[in-house]
Coordinates of C-alpha atoms and ligand atoms in Angstrom, one line a residue:
X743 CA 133.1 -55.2 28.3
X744 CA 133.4 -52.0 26.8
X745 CA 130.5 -49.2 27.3
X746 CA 127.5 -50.6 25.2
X747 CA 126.9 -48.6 21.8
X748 CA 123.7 -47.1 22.4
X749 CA 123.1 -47.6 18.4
X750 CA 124.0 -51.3 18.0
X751 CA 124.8 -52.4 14.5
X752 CA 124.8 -56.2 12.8
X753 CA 128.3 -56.6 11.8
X754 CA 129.7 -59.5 9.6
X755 CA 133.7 -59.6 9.6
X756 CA 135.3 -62.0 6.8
X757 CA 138.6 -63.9 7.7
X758 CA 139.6 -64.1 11.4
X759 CA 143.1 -63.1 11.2
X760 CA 144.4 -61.0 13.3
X761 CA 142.8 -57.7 12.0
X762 CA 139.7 -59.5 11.5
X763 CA 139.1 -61.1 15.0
X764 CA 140.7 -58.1 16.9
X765 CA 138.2 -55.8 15.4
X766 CA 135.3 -58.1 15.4
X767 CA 136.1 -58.6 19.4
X768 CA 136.3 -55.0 20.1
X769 CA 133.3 -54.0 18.3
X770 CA 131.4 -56.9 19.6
X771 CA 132.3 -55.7 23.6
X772 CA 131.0 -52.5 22.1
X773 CA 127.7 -54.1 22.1
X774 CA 127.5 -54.8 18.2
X775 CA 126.3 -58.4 17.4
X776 CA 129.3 -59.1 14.8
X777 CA 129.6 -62.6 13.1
X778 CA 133.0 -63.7 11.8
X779 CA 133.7 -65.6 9.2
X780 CA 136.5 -68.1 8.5
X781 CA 137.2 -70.6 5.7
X782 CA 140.1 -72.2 7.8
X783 CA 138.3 -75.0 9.3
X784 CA 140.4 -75.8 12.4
X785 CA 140.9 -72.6 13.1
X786 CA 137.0 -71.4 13.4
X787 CA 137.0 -74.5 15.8
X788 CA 139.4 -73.3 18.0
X789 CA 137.7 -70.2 18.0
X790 CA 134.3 -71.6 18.6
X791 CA 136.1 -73.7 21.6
X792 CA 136.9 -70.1 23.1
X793 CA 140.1 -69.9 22.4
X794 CA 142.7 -67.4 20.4
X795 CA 145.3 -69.1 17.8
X796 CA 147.2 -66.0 18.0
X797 CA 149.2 -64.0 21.7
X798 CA 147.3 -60.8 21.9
X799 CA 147.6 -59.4 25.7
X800 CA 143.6 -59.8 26.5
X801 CA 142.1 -60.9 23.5
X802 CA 141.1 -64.2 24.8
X803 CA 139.4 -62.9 27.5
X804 CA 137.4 -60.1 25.5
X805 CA 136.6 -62.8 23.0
X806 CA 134.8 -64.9 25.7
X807 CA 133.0 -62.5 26.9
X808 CA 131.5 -61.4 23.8
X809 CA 131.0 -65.3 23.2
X810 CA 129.1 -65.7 26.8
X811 CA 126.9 -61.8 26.2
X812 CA 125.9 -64.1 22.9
X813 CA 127.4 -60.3 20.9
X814 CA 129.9 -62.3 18.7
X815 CA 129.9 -65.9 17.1
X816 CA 132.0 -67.7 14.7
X817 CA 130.7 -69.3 11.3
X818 CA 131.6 -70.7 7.5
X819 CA 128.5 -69.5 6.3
X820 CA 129.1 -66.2 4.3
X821 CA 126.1 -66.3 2.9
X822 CA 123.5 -66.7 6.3
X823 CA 126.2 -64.1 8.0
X824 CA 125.0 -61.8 4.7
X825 CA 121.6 -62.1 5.5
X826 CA 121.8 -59.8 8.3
X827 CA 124.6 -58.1 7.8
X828 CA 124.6 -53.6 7.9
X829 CA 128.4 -54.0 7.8
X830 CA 130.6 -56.1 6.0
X831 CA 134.4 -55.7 6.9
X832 CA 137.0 -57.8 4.3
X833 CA 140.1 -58.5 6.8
X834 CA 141.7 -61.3 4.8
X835 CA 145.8 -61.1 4.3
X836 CA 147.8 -59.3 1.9
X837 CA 150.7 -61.4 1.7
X838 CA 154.1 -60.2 -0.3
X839 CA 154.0 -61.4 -3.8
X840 CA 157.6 -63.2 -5.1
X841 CA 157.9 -59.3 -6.5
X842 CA 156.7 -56.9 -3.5
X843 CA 153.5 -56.4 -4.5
X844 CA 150.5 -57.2 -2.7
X845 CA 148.7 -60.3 -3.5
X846 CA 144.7 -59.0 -4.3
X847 CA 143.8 -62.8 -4.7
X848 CA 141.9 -63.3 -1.5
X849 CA 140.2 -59.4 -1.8
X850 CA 139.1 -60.0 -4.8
X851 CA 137.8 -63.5 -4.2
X852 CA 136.0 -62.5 -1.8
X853 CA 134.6 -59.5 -2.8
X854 CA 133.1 -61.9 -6.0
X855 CA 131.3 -64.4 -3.3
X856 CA 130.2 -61.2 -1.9
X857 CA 128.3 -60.2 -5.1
X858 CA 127.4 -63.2 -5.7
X859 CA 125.8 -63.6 -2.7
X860 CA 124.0 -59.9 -1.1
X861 CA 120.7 -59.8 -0.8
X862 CA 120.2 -56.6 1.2
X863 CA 122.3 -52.9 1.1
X864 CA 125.6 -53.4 2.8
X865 CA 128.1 -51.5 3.7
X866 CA 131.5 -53.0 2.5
X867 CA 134.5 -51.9 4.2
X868 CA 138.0 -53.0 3.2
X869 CA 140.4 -53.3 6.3
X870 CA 142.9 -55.2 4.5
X871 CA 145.9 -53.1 3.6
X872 CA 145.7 -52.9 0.1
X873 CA 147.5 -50.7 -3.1
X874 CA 146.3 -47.4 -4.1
X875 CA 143.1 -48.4 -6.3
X876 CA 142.5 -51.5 -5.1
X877 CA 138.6 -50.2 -3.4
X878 CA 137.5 -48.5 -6.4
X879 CA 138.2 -51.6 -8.5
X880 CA 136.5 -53.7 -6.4
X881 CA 133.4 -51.2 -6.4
X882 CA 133.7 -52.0 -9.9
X883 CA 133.8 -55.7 -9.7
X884 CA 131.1 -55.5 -7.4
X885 CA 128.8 -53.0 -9.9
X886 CA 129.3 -55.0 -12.6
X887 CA 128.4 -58.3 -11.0
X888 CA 125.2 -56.7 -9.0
X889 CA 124.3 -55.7 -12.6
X890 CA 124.0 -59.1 -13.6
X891 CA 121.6 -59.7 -11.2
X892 CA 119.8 -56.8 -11.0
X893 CA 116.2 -58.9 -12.1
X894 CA 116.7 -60.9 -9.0
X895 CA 117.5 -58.0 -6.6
X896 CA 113.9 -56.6 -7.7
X897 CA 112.5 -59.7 -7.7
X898 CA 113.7 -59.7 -4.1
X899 CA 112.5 -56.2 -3.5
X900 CA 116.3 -54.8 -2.3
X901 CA 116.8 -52.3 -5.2
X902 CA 116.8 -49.1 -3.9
X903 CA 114.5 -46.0 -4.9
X904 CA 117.4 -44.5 -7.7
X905 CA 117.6 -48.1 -9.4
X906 CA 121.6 -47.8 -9.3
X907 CA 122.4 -51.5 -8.1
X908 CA 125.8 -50.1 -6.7
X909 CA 124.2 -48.6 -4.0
X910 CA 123.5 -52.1 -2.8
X911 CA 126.8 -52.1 -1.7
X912 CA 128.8 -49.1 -0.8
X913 CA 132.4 -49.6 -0.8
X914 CA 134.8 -47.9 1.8
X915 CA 138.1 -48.5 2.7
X916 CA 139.1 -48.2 6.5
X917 CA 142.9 -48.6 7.2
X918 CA 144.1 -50.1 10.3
X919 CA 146.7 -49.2 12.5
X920 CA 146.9 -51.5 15.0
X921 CA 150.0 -52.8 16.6
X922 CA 150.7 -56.6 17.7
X923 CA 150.8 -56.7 21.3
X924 CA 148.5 -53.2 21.9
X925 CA 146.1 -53.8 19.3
X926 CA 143.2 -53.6 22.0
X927 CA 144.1 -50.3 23.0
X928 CA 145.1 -49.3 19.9
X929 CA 141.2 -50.1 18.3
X930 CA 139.9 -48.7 21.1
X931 CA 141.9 -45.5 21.6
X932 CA 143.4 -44.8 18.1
X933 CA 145.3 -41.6 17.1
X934 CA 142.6 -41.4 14.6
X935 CA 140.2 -42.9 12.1
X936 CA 140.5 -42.8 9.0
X937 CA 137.2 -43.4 6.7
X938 CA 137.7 -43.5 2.8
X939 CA 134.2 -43.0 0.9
X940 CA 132.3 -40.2 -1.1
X941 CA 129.0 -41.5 0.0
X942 CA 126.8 -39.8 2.5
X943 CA 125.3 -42.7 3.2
X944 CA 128.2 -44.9 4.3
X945 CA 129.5 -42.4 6.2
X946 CA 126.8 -42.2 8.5
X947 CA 126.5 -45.0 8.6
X948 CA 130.2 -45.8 9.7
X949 CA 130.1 -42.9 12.5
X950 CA 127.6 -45.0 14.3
X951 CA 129.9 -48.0 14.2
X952 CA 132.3 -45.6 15.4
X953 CA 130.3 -43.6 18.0
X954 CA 132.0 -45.8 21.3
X955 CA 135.3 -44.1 20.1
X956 CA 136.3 -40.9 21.1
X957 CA 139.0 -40.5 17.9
X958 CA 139.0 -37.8 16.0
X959 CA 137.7 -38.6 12.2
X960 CA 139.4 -37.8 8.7
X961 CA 137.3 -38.3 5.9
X962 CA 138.4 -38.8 2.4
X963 CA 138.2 -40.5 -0.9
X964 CA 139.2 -43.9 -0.9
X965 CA 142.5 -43.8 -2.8
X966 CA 144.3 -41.2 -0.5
X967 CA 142.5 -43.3 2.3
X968 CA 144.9 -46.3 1.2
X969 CA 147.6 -43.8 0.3
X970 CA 147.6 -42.7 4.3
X971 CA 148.0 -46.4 5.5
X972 CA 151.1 -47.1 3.3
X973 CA 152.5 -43.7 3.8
X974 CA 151.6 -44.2 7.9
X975 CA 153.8 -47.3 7.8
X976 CA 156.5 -46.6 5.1
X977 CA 157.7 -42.9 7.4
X978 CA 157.4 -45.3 10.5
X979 CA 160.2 -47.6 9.3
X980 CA 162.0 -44.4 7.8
X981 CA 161.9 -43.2 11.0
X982 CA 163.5 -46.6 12.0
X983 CA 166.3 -46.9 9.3
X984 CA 167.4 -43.2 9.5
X985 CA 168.0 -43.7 13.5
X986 CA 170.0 -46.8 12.6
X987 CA 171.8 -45.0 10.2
X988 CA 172.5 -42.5 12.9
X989 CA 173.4 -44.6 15.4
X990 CA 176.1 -46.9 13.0
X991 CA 177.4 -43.3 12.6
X992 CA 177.4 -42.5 16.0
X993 CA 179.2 -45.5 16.7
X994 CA 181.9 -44.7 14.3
X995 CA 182.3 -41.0 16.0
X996 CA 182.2 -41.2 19.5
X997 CA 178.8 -40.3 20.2
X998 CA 175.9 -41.3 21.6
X999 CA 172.5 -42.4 20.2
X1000 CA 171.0 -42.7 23.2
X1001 CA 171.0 -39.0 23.8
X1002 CA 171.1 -38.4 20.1
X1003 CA 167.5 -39.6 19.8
X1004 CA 166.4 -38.2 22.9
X1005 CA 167.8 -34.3 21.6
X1006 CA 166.1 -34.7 18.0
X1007 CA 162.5 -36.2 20.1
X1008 CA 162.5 -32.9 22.3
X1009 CA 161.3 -31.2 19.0
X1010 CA 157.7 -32.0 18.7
X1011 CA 158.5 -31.6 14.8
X1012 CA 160.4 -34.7 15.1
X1013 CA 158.8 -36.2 18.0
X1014 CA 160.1 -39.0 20.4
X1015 CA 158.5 -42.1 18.6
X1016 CA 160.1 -44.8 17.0
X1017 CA 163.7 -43.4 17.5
X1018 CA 164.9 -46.3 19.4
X1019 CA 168.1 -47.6 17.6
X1020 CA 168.5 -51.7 17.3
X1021 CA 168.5 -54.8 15.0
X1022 CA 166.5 -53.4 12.5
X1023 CA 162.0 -53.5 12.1
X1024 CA 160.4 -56.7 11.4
X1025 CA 156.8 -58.0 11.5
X1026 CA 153.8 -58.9 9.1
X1027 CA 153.4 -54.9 8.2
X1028 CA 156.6 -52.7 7.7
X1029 CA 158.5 -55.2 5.6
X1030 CA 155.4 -55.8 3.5
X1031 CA 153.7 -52.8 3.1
X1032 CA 157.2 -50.6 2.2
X1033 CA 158.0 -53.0 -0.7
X1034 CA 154.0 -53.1 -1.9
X1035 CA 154.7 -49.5 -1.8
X1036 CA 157.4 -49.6 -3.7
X1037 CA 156.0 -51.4 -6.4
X1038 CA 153.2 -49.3 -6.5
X1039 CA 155.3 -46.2 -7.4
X1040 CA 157.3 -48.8 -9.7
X1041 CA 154.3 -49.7 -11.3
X1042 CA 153.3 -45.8 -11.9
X1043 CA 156.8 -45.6 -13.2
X1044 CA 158.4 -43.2 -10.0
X1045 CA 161.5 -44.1 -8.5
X1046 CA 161.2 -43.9 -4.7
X1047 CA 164.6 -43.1 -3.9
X1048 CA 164.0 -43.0 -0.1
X1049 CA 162.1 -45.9 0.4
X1050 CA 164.6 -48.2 -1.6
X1051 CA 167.3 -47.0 0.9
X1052 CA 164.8 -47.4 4.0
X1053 CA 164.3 -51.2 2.8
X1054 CA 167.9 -51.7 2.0
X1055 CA 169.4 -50.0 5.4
X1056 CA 166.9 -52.1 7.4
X1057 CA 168.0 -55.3 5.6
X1058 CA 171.3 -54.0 6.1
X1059 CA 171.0 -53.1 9.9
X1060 CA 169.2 -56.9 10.9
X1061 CA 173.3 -58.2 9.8
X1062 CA 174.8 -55.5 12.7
X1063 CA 175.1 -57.8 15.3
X1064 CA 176.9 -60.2 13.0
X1065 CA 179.9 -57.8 12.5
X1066 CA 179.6 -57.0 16.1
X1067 CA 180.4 -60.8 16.7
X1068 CA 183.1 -60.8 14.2
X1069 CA 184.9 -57.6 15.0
X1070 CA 185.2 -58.7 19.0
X1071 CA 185.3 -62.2 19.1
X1072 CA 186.3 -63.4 15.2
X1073 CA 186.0 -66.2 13.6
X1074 CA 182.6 -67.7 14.9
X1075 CA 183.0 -71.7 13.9
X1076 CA 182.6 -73.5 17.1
X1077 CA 181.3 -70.9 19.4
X1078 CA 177.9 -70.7 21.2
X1079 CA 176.0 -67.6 21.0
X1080 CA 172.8 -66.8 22.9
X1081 CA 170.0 -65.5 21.0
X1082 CA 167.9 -63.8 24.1
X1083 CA 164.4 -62.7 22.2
X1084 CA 163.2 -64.3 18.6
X1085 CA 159.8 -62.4 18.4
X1086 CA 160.2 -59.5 16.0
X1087 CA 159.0 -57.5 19.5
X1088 CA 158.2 -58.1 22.3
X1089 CA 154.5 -59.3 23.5
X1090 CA 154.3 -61.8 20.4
X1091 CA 154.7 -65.0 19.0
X1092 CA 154.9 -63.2 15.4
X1093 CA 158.3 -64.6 14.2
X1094 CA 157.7 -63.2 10.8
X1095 CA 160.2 -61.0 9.3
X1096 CA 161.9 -61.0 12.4
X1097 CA 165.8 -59.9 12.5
X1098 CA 166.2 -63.4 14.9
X1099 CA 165.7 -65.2 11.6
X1100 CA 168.4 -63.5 9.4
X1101 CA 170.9 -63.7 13.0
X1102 CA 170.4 -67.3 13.3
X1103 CA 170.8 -68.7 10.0
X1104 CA 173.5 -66.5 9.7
X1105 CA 175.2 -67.6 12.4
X1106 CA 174.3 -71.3 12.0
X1107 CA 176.1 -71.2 8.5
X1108 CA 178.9 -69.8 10.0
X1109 CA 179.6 -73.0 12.1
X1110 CA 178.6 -71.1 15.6
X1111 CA 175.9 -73.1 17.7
X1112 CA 172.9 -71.2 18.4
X1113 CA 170.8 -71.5 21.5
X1114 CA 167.7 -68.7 21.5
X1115 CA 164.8 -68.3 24.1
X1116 CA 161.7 -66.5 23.5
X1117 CA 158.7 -66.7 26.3
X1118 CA 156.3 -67.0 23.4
X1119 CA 157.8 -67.4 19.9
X1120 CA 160.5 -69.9 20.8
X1121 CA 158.4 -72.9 18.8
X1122 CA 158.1 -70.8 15.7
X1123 CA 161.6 -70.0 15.2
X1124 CA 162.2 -73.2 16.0
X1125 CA 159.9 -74.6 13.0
X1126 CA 161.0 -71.8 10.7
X1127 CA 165.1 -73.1 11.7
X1128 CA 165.6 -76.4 12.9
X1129 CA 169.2 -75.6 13.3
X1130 CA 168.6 -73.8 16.2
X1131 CA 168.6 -75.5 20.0
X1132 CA 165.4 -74.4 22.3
X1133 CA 166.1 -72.8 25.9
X1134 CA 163.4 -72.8 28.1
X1135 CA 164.7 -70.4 30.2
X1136 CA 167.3 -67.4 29.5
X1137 CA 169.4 -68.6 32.2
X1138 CA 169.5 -72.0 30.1
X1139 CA 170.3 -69.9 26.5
X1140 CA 173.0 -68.2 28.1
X1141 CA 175.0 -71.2 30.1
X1142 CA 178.4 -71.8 28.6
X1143 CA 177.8 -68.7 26.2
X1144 CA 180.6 -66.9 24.7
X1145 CA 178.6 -64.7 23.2
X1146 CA 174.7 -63.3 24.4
X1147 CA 172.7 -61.4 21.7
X1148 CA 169.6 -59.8 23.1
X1149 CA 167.2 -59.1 19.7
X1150 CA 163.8 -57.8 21.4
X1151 CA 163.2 -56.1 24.8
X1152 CA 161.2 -58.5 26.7
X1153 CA 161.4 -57.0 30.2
X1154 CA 162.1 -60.3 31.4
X1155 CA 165.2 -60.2 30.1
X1156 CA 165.7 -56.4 32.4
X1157 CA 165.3 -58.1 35.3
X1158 CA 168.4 -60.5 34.5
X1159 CA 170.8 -60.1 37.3
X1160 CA 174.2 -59.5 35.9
X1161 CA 176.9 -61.4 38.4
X1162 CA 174.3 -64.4 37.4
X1163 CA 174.6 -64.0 33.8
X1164 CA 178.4 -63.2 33.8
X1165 CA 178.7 -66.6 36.1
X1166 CA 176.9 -68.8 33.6
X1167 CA 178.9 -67.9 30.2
X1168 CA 181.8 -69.2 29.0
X1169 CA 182.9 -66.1 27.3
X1170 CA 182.2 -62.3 28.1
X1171 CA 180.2 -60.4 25.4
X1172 CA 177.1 -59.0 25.7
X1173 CA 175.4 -57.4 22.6
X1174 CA 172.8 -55.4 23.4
X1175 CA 170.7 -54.9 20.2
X1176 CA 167.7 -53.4 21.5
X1177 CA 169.7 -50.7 23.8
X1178 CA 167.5 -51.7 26.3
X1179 CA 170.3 -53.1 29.5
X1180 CA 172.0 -51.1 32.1
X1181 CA 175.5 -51.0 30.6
X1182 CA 176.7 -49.9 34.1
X1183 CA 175.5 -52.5 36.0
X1184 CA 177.0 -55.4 33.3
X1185 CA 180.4 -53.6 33.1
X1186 CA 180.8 -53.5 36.7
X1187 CA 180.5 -57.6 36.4
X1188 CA 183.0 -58.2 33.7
X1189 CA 180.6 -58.4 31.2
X1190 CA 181.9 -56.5 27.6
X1191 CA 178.8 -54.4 26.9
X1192 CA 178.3 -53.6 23.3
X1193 CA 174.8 -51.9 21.9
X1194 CA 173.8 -50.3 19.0
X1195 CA 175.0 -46.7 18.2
X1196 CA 176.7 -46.4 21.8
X1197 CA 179.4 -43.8 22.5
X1198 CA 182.2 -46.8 24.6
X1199 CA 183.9 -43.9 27.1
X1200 CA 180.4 -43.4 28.3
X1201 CA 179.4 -46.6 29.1
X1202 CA 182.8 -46.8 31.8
X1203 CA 185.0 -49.1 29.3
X1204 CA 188.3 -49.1 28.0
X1205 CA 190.2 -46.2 28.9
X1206 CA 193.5 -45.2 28.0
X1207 CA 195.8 -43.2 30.8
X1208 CA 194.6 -39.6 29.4
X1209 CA 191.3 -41.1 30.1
X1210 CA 190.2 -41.0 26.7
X1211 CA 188.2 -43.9 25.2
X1212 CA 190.6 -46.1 23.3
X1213 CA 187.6 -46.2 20.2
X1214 CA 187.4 -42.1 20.4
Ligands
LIG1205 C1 152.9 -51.5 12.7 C2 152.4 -50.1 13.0 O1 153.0 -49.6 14.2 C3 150.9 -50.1 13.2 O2 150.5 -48.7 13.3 C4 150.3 -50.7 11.9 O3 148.8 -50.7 12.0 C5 150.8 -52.1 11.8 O4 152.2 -52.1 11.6 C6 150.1 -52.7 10.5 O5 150.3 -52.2 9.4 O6 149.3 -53.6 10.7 P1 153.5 -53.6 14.3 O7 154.1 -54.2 13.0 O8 152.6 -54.4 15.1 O9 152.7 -52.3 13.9 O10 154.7 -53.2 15.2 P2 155.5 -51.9 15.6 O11 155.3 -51.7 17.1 O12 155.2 -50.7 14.8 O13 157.0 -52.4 15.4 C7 157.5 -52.7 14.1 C8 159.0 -53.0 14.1 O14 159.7 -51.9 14.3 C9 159.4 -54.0 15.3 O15 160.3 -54.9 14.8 C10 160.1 -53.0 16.3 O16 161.0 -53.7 17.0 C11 160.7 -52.0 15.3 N1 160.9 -50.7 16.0 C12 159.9 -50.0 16.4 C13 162.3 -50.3 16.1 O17 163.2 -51.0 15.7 N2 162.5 -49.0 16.7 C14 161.5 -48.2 17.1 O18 161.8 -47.1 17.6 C15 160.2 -48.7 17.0

């Protein structure tokens, strides 16, 4: 339980994804009474059982105690959840249409029900991620549709004082920036918040909600407030690809991007974020949202020449590890290559996107066999490619190896102990994609250490008699 919001609000939350039932939880140990709403019928009874569909580190646990303080409960029932509702958060998906773009269908849907349906002012605030425009049309949806029922919002005495219906429902959009695996923390001590709305009244309404969170506050109209989300996400994987970029160079030069990364974070220009080389971003957000955003400037007819390359390098950079393979151990038919982490990071069992799907079925189709081990997302890769043979251990993935690929940093997998892992293969290569293992430590064993971006004559290997590395 969170300190108790002196102020408590009734909060309805539609669709219990993951934004929707993080959020909901968090504001519900804030002392809120929130009700979420799900159409997905076994899912709302999971959730009603008490338990999560999803891994988020202590989301279960918050969610049953809000369940036992009687603070938040699960329903089907829009239109009783309505009823009572001050605040009205839409966090239903966005998925990736066939051409980039978002796919409105299920914000717009529901914002329809939602006219349909009010029968007291609300507060209606968008969480989903959604392109530039998006809120303001659905303020307009939702005017037009009030208007049509603006006898039977007298009738039902809910007009307010200025007779403009649309204050019935003021519309705000609220970007999220939570991560998988720290989206707790991240809801309850975020960098910021970020509050798209003109109206006085919202707003004040909306710093109550937010009064348990000591965050500073940017206010904002409500298309540069879904401008900032987009742009958050889109420089995050920039960030990403050009340090990929950097380290394939570095690779090729003899240097290091190890200490490349570090020297460009000591600038607090730069900063020390999200400059950790590897296998390339996946996930439900970066993959999504930099292609929506690209057909957003595509639609207003801008080319966004460094967000094409960001997308292209990252597809690019998830096929590294393949060329690794083939430049140090050839042709691949016939060998057995340990995938060591399928989560597209660690602390999920979020497959989607993830570079372990492009590695595998790569690998698969060039005749290796692939064994990959994953403490939580093991099953879905394993649904997504049937192909691929389930360890239930690493030591298991890696027995009779010739090849281990580690994809995400579990710390499990630091706490392998090298003279074990070297024992078990069959072969000698290590790729390190996430630059995460103790090159030192492996090399000492016999193991043939290869990361991303790494400069070789550091890392102790092959040496020639001048002592120069035989790559430099
Ligand atoms: C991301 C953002 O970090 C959140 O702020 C945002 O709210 C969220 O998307 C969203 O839009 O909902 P998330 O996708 O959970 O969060 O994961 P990140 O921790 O950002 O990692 C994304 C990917 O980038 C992962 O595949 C990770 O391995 C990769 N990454 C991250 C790198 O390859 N290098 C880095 O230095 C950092």
């Amino acid at each position: 339980m969170h300190e108790r919001n002196g102020n408590p609000l009734s909060i309805c939350v539609v669709g219990a994804g993951y934004v929707g039932l993080t959020t909901g939880t968090v504001f519900a140990s804030f002392g809120h009474s929130v009700t979420i709403v799900e159409k997905d019928v076994s899912k709302l009874e999971t959730l009603i059982a008490g338990n999560v569909p999803i891994f988020e580190p202590g989301l279960e646990e918050l969610m049953n105690e809000d369940l036992q303080n009687e603070l938040l409960n699960f329903s089907s029932d829009l239109a009783s959840a309505l009823e009572k509702a001050q605040v009205v958060f839409v966090a239903v998906g966005t998925p990736s249409s066939p051409d980039g773009s978002a796919d409105l269908r299920a914000v717009d849907a529901v914002s329809d029900e939602i006219a349909r349906l009010l029968c007291r002012p609300i507060v209606l605030v968008i969480k989903s991620t959604v392109p530039i425009g998006t809120s303001d049309a659905v303020a307009g949806r939702i005017r037009k549709a009030l208007a049509l029922r603006s006898d039977e919002l007298a009738a039902l005495g809910v007009l307010p004082a200025s007779g403009r219906v649309e204050e019935l429902c003021e519309v705000v959009f609220c970007p999220e920036f939570l991560r998988e695996g720290k989206a707790l923390l991240d809801l309850v001590h975020p960098h910021r918040i970020v509050i798209g709305t003109e109206s006085k009244a919202a707003l004040d309404l909306l710093k109550r909600l937010f009064a348990s969170i000591d965050a500073p506050i940017l206010v904002t109209d409500r298309r540069s407030a879904e401008a900032i989300k987009y742009a958050s996400n889109a420089f995050l994987a920039t960030k990403i690809s050009f340090v990929n970029e950097m380290a394939n160079l570095c690779e090729m030069t003899g240097a290091d991007i190890i200490d490349v990364a570090v020297g460009m974070g000591m600038d607090d220009r730069i900063g020390d974020k999200f400059l950790q080389a590897g296998v390339g971003y996946g996930g439900s957000c970066f993959p999504k949202d930099t292609k929506a955003l690209l057909s957003i400037a595509e639609t207003a007819g801008y080319n966004f020449a460094i967000l094409k390359a960001v997308v292209a390098v990252n597809e690019r950079q998830k096929r590294r590890v393949i060329s690794i393979l083939h430049d140090t151990i050839g042709d691949l038919a016939g060998t057995r290559i340990a995938l060591l982490g399928l989560a597209f990071k660690p602390e999920t069992d979020d497959i989607r996107e993830a570079p372990s799907i492009v590695v595998a079925q790569e690998l698969l189709q060039q005749g290796a066999d692939v064994i990959g081990y994953d403490p939580q997302a093991a099953q879905n890769l394993a649904n997504e490619i049937p192909g691929i043979v389930i360890a239930s251990s690493a030591e298991e993935a890696i027995d009779g190896a010739d090849a281990i690929v580690l994809l995400t940093e579990w710390n499990e997998f630091l706490r392998l102990d090298p003279a074990d892992v070297k024992s078990r293969m069959r072969g000698d290569l290590l790729i390190d994609g996430r630059n995460v293992l103790d090159p030192e430590r492996l090399i000492q064993v016999g193991i043939r250490y290869r990361g991303i971006g790494r400069r070789m004559c550091n890392l102790g290997d092959v040496r020639d008699p001048e002592g120069e590395c035989e790559s430099c």
